[in-house]
Short mmCIF file of C-alpha atoms in Angstrom, two decimals:
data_model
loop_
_atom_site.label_atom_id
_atom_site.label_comp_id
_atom_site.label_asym_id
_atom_site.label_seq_id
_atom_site.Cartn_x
_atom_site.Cartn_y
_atom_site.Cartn_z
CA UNK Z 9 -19.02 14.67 -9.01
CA UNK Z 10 -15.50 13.38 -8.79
CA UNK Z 11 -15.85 9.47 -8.36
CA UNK Z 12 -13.91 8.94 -4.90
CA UNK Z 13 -12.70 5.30 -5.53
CA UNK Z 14 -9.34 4.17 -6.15
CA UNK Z 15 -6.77 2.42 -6.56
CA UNK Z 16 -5.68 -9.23 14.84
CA UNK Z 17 -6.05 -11.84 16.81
CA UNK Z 18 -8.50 -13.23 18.94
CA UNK Z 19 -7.42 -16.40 19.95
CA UNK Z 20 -9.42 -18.82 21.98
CA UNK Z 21 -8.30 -22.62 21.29
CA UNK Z 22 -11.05 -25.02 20.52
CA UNK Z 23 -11.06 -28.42 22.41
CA UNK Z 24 -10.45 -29.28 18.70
CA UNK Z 25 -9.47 -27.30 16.28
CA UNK Z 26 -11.08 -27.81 13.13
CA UNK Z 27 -8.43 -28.44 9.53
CA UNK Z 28 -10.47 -25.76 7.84
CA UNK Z 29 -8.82 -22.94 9.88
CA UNK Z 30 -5.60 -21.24 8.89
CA UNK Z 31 -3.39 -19.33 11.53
CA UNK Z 32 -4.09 -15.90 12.21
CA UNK Z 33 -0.33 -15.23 12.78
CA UNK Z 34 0.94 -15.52 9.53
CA UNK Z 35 0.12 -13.04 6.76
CA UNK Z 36 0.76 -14.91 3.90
CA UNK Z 37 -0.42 -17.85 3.06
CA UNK Z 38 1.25 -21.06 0.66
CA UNK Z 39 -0.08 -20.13 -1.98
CA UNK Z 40 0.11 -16.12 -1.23
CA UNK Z 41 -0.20 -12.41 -2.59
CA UNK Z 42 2.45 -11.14 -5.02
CA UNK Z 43 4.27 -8.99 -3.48
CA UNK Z 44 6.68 -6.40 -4.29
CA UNK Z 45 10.63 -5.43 -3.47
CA UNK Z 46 10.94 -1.93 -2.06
CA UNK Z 47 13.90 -1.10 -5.04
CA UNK Z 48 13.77 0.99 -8.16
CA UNK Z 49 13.59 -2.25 -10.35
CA UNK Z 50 10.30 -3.86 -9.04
CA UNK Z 51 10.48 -7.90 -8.56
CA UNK Z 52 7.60 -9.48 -8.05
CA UNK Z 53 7.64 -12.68 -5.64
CA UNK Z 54 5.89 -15.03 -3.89
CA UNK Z 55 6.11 -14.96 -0.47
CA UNK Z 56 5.26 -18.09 1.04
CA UNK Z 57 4.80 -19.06 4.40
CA UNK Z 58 3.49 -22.24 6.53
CA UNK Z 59 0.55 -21.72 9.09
CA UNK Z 60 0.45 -22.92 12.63
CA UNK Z 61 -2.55 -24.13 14.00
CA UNK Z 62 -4.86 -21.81 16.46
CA UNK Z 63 -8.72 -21.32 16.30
CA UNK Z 64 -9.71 -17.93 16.04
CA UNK Z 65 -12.91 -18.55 18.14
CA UNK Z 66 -14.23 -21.40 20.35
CA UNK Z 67 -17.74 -22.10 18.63
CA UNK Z 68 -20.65 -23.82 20.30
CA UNK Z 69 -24.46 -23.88 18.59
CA UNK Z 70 -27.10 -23.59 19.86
CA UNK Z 71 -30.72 -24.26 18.99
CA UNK Z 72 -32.49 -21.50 20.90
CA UNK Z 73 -32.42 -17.94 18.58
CA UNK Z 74 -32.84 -14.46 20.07
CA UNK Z 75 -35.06 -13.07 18.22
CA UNK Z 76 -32.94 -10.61 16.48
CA UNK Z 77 -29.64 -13.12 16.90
CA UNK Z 78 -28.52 -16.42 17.37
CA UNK Z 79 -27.22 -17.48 20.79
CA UNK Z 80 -23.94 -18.33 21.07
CA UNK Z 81 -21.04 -19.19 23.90
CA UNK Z 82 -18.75 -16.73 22.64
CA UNK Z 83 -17.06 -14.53 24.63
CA UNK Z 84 -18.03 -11.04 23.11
CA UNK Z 85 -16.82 -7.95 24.74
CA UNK Z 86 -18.75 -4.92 25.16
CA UNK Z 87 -16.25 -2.44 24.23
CA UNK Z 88 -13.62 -2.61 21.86
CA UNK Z 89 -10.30 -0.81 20.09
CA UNK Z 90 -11.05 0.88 17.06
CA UNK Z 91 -9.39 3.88 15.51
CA UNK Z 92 -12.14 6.96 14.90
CA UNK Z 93 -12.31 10.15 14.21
CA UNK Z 94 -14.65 13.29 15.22
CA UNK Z 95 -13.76 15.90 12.93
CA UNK Z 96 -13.12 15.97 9.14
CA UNK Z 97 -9.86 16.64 8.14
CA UNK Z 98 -5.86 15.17 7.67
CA UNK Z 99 -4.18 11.70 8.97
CA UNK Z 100 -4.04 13.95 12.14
CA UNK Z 101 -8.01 13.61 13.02
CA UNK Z 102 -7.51 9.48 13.56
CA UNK Z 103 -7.47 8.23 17.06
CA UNK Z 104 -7.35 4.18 18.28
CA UNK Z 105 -9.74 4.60 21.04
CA UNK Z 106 -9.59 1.61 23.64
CA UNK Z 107 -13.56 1.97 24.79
CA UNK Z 108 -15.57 1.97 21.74
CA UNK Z 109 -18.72 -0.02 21.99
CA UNK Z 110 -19.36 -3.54 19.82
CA UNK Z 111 -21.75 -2.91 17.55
CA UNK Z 112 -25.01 -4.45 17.18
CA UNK Z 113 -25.80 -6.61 14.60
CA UNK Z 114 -29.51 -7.02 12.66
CA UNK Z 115 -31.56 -9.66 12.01
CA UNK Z 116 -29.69 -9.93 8.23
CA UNK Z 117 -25.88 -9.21 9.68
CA UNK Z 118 -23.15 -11.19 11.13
CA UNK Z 119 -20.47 -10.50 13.38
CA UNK Z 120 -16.81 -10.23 12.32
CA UNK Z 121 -13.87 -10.48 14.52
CA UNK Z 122 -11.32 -8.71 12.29
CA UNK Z 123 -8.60 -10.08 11.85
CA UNK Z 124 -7.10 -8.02 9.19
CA UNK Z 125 -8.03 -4.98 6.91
CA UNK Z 126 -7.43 -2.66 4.00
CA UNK Z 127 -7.39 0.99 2.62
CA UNK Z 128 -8.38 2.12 -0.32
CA UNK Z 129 -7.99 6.01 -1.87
CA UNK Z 130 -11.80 5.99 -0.73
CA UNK Z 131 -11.14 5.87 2.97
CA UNK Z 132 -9.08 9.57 3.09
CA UNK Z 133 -11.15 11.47 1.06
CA UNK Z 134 -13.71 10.19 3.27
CA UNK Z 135 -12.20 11.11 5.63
CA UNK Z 136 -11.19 14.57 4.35
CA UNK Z 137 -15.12 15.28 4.33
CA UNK Z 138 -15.24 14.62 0.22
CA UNK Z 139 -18.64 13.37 0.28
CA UNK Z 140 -19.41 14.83 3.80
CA UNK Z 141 -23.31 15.56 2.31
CA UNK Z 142 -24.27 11.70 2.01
CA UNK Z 143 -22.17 10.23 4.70
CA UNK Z 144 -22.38 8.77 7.89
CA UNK Z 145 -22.57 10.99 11.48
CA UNK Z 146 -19.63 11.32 12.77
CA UNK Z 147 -17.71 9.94 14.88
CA UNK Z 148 -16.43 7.33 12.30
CA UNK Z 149 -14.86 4.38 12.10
CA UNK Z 150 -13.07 4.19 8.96
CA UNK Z 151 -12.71 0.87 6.86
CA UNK Z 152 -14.40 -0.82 4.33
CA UNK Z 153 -12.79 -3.61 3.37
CA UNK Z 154 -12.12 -6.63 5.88
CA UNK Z 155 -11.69 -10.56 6.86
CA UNK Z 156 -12.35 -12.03 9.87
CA UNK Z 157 -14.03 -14.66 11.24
CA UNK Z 158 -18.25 -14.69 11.86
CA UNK Z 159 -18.68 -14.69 16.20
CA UNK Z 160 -22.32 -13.68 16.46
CA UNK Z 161 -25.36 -14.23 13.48
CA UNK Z 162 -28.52 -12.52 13.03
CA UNK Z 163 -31.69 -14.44 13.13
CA UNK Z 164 -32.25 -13.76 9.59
CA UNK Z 165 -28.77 -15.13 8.40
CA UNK Z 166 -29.26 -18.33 6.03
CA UNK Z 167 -25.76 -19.55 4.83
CA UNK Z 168 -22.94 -17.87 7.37
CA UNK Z 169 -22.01 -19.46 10.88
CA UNK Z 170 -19.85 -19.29 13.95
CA UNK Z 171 -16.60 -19.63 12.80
CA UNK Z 172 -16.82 -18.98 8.81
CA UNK Z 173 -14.12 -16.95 7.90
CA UNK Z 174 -15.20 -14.55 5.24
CA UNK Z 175 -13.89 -11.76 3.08
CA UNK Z 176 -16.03 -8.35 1.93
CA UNK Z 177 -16.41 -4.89 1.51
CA UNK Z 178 -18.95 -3.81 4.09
CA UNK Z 179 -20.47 -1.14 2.57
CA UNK Z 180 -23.07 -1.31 -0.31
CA UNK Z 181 -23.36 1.95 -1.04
CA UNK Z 182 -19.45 3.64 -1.21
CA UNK Z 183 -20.47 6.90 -0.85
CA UNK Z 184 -24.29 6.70 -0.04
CA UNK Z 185 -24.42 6.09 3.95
CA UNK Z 186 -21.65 4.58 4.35
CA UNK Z 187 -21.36 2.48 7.89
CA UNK Z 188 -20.78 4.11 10.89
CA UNK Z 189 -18.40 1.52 12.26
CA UNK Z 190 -15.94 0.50 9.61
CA UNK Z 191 -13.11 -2.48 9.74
CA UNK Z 192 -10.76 -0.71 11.38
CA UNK Z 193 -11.87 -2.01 14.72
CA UNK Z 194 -11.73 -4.88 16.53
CA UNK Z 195 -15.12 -6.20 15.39
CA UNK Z 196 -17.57 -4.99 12.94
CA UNK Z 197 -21.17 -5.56 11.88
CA UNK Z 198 -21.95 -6.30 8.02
CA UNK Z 199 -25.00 -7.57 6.03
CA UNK Z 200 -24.29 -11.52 5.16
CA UNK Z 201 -25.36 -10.58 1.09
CA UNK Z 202 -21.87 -8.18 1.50
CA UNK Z 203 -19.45 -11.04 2.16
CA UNK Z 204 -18.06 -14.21 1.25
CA UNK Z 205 -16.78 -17.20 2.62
CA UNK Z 206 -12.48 -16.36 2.51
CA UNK Z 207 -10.28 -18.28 -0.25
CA UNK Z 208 -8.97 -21.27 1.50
CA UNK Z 209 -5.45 -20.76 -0.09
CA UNK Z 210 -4.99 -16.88 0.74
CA UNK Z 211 -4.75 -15.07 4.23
CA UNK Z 212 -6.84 -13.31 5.89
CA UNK Z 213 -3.94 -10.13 4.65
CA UNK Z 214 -4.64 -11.23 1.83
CA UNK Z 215 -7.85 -11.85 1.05
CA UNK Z 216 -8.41 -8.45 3.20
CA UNK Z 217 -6.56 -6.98 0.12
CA UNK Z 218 -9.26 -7.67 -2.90
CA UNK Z 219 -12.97 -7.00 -1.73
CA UNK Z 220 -13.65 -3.29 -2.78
CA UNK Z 221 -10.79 -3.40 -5.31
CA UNK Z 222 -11.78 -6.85 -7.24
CA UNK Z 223 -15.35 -5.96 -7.84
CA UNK Z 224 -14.67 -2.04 -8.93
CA UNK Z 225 -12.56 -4.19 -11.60
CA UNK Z 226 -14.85 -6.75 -12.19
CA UNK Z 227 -18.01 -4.09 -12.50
CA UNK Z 228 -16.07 -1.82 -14.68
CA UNK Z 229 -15.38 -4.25 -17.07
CA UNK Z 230 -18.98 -5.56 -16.49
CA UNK Z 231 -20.65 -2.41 -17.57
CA UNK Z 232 -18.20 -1.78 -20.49
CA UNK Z 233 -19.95 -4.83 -22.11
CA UNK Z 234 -15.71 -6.22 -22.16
CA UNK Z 235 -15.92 -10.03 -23.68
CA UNK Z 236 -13.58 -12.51 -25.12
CA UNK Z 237 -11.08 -11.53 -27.89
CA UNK Z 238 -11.60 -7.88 -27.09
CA UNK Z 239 -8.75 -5.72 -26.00
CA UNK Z 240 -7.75 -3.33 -23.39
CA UNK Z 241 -5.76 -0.51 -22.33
CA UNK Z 242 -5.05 0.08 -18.24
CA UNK Z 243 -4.38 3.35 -16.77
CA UNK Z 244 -2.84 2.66 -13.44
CA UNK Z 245 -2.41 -1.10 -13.92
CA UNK Z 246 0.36 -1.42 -10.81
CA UNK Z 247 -2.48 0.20 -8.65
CA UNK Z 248 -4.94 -1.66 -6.11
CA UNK Z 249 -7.85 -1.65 -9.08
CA UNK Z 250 -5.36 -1.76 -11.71
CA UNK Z 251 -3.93 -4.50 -10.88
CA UNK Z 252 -7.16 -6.50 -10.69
CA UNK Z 253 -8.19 -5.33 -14.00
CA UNK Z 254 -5.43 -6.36 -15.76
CA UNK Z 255 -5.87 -10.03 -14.35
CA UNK Z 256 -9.62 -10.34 -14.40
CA UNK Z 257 -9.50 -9.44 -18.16
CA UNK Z 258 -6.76 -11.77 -19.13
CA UNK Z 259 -7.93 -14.45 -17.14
CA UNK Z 260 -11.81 -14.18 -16.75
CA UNK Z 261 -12.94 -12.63 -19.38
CA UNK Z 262 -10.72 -13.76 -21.70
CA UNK Z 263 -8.99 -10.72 -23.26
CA UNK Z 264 -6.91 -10.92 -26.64
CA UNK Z 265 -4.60 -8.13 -25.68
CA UNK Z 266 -4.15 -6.54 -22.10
CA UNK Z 267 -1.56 -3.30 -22.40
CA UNK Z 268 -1.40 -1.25 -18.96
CA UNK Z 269 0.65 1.77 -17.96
CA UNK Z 270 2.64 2.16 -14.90
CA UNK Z 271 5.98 4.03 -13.28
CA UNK Z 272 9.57 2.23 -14.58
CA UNK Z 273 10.24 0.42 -11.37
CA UNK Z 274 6.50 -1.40 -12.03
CA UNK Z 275 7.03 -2.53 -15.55
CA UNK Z 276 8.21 -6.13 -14.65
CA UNK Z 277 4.95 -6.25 -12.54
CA UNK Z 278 2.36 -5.23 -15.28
CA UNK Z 279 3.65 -8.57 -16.92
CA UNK Z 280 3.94 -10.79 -14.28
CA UNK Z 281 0.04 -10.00 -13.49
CA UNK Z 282 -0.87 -10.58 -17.56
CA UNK Z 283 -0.14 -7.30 -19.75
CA UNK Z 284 1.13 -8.21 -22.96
CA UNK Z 285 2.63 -4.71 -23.20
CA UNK Z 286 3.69 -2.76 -20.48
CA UNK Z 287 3.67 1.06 -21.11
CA UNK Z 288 6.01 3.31 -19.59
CA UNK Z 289 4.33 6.43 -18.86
CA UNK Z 290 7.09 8.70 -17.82
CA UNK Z 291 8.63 7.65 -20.92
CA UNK Z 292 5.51 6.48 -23.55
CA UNK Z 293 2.59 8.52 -24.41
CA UNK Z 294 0.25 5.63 -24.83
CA UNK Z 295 -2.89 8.06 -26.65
CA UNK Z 296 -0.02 8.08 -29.24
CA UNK Z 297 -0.14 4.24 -29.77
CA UNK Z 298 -1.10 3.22 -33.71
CA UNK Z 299 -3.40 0.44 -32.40
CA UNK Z 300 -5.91 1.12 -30.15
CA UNK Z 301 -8.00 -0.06 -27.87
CA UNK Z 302 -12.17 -1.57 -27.51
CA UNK Z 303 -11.92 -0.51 -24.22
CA UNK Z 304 -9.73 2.07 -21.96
CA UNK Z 305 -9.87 1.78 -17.96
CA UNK Z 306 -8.63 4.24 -16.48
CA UNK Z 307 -8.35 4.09 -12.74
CA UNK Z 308 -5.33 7.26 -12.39
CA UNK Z 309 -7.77 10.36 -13.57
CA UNK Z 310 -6.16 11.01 -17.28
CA UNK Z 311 -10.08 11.12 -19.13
CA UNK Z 312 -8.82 13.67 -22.09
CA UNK Z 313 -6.17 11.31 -23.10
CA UNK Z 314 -7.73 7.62 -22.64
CA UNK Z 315 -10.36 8.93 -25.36
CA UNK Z 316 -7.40 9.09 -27.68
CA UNK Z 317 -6.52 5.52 -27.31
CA UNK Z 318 -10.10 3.76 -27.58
CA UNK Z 319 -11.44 2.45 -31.09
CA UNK Z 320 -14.35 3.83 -32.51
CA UNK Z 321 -17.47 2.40 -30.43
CA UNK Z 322 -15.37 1.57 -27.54
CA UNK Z 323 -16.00 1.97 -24.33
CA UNK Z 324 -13.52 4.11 -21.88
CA UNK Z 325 -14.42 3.71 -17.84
CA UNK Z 326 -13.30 6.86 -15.87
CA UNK Z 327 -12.68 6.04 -11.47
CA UNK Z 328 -11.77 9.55 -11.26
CA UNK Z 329 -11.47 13.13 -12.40
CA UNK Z 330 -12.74 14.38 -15.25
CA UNK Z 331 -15.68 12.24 -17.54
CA UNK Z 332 -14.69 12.64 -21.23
CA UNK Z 333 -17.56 11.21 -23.93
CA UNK Z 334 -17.24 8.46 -24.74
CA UNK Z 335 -15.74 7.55 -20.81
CA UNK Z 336 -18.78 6.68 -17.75
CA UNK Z 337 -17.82 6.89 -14.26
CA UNK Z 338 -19.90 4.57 -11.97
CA UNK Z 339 -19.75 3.65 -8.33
CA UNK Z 340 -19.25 0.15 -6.81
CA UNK Z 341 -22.10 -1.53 -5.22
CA UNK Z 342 -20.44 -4.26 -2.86
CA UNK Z 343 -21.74 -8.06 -3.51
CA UNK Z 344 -21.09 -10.98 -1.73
CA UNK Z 345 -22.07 -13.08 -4.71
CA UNK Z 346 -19.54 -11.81 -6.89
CA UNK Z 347 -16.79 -12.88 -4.60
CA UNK Z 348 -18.63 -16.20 -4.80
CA UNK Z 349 -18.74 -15.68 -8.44
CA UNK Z 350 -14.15 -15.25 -8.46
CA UNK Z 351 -13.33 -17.47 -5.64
CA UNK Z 352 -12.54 -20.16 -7.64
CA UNK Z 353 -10.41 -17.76 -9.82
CA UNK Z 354 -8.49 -16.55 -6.81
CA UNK Z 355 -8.16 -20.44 -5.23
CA UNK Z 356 -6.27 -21.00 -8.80
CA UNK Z 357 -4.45 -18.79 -7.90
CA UNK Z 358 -4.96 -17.40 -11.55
CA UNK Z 359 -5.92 -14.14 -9.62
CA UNK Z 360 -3.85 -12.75 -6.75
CA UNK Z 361 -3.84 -9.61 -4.81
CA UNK Z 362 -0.82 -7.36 -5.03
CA UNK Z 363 0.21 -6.08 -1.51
CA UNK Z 364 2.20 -2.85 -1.44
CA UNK Z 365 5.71 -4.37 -0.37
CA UNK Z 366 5.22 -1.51 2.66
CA UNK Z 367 3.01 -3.42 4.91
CA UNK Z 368 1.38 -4.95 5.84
CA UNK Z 369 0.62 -2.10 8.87
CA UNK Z 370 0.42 -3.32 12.78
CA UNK Z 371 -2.97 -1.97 13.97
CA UNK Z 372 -1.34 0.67 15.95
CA UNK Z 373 0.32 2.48 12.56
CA UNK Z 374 -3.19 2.67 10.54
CA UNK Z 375 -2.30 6.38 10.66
CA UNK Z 376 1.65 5.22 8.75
CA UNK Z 377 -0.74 3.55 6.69
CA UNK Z 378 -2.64 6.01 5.65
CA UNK Z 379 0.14 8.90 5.21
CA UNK Z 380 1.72 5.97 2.43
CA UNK Z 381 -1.23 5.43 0.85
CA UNK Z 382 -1.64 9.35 0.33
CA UNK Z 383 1.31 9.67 -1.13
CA UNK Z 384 -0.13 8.29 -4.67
CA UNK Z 385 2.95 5.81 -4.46
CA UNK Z 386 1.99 2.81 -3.19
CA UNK Z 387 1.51 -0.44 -5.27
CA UNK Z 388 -1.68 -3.07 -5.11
CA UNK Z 389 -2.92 -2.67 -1.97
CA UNK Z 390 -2.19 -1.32 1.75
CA UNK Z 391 -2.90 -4.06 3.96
CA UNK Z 392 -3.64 -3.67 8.08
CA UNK Z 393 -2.45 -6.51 10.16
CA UNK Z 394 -2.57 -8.02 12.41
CA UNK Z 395 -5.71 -6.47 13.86
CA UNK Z 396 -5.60 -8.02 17.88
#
């Protein structure tokens, strides 16, 4: 089975507005994404921007608990925008409906008001009816990663509150039963084990950017047994989960030699993120390289060859297409914790995400969004916002 994984505002000022909030209006925060020119020699910069001050939500606790949710003063609508879609099929299936209800949230979930979101290679073929047997019903709302801010808790929550603002992929299974109601709404309901409080130096753009796409990397690398002084060949390194891998194993795990392949515009990327070599493949066949490598991930669907380039005993981990031995495909199980667990990387800002220099999208061009992202062309991530 052919892995399927890849690569805003509500405003209601507080009486006072607590430090800990950033604005909602700017996507990029001071310490920011890397981002990427739109020309054929790819610069990577830092875009950096100052916040203003506005409150997302006007928070008020209370000590009286529903008994599937905490009571709150917060203005919750019933109905909401969200884009859906009825029918399997192209970009041309997606609708922003204007009366779709607020979901419900359990006794273990929280509330999000999105504020901003991001695709990911899973989200078409989704939505192209790929995995059609273990999904959802339809209608759908599409979306799996998102940050927001929490407006309603379940009576079961222990850590979250009104007003956190938290980061996640909200789906644990990617292809198992996926949610219903995805991110690309106004509001969404997700279990509080599935997110994490947001990095207080990114934006919600860009912290939107890394849930589903930071812990493919960081369980690929996980079940390839990488460690320390080991090295490492990435297939697809300018990609959303390229990208990450290339960092988290140069920076987090400690790699003694990151090489990762990419387009010639993307070169001078691969090596601002950490590659010590950067591998042009319309140029370079890396499976020719004389050294190779204790472990291959490929993330672009090139199995037969990324054999050819890992050492005897290695490990090679396969995102898509065809599995070669010694290569395992597996599918990411979202986890709160290990956002916990690289928070501190990404507040370092030794780990950043990489926003395709496209977007981000305004809510109203999700389906813009999506036609780029099909296109096999775009670089890190594709980023929705804002999300009103």
């Amino acid at each position: 089975m052919e892995t399927l994984l890849s690569s805003t505002t509500l405003q209601l000022k507080p009486l006072h507005p607590p430090s800990s909030f950033s604005s909602l209006h700017s996507p990029f925060s001071s310490t920011s994404a890397l981002r990427v020119k739109g020309s054929r020699k790819a610069e990577t910069f830092i875009q950096r921007s100052q916040f203003s001050t506005v409150l997302p939500v006007r928070v008020s606790a209370s000590s009286q608990a529903a008994a599937a949710q905490t009571s709150t003063s917060i203005s919750i609508p019933s109905e909401m925008k969200a884009w859906s879609y009825t029918d399997y099929g192209s970009v041309d299936v997606l609708k922003l409906e204007s009366n779709v209800a607020v979901p419900d949230i359990k006794e273990d979930q929280v509330l999000i008001k999105v504020v901003a979101a991001a695709l990911n290679p899973i989200d078409f073929k989704r939505r192209l009816g790929k995995f059609k047997a273990t999904d959802s019903p339809l209608p759908t709302v599409p979306g799996y990663d998102v940050a927001g801010v929490v407006v309603k808790v379940g009576s079961q929550v222990k850590e979250l509150k009104e007003g956190d603002e938290v980061y996640g992929d909200i789906n644990e299974k990617a292809i198992d039963g996926p949610n219903q109601f995805g991110s690309l709404a106004e509001y969404t309901a997700v279990e509080e084990k599935l997110v994490a409080l947001k990095p207080k130096n990114l934006s919600f753009a860009e912290a939107a950017a890394l849930p589903l796409v930071i812990e493919t990397a960081y369980e690929g690398l996980e079940k390839a047994g990488f460690s320390a002084g080991q090295s490492i060949l990435v297939l697809g390194g300018a990609g959303g989960v390229g990208s990450l891998v290339i960092q988290l194993a140069k920076h987090v795990f400690g790699a003694s030699k990151v090489a990762a392949t990419s387009s010639t515009g993307k070169l001078e990327l691969l090596k601002s993120l950490g590659a010590d070599l950067a591998i042009d493949y319309t140029k370079d066949n890396f499976e020719d390289l004389p050294d190779k490598f204790d472990v291959v991930y490929d993330s672009v669907g090139q199995g037969e060859k990324a054999v050819k380039a890992v050492k005897e005993g290695g490990s090679v981990v396969v995102l898509t297409g065809a599995v070669t031995p010694p290569g395992f495909r597996f599918v990411v199980t979202s986890n709160g914790e290990m956002l916990k667990k690289l928070n501190p990387y990404l507040e370092s800002g030794k780990v950043k995400p990489v926003i395709d220099p496209k977007g981000p999208f305004p809510f109203d061009k999700v389906v813009d969004a999506f036609s780029h992202l099909e296109t096999g062309r775009a670089t890190g991530k594709v980023v929705i916002y804002p999300i009103p």
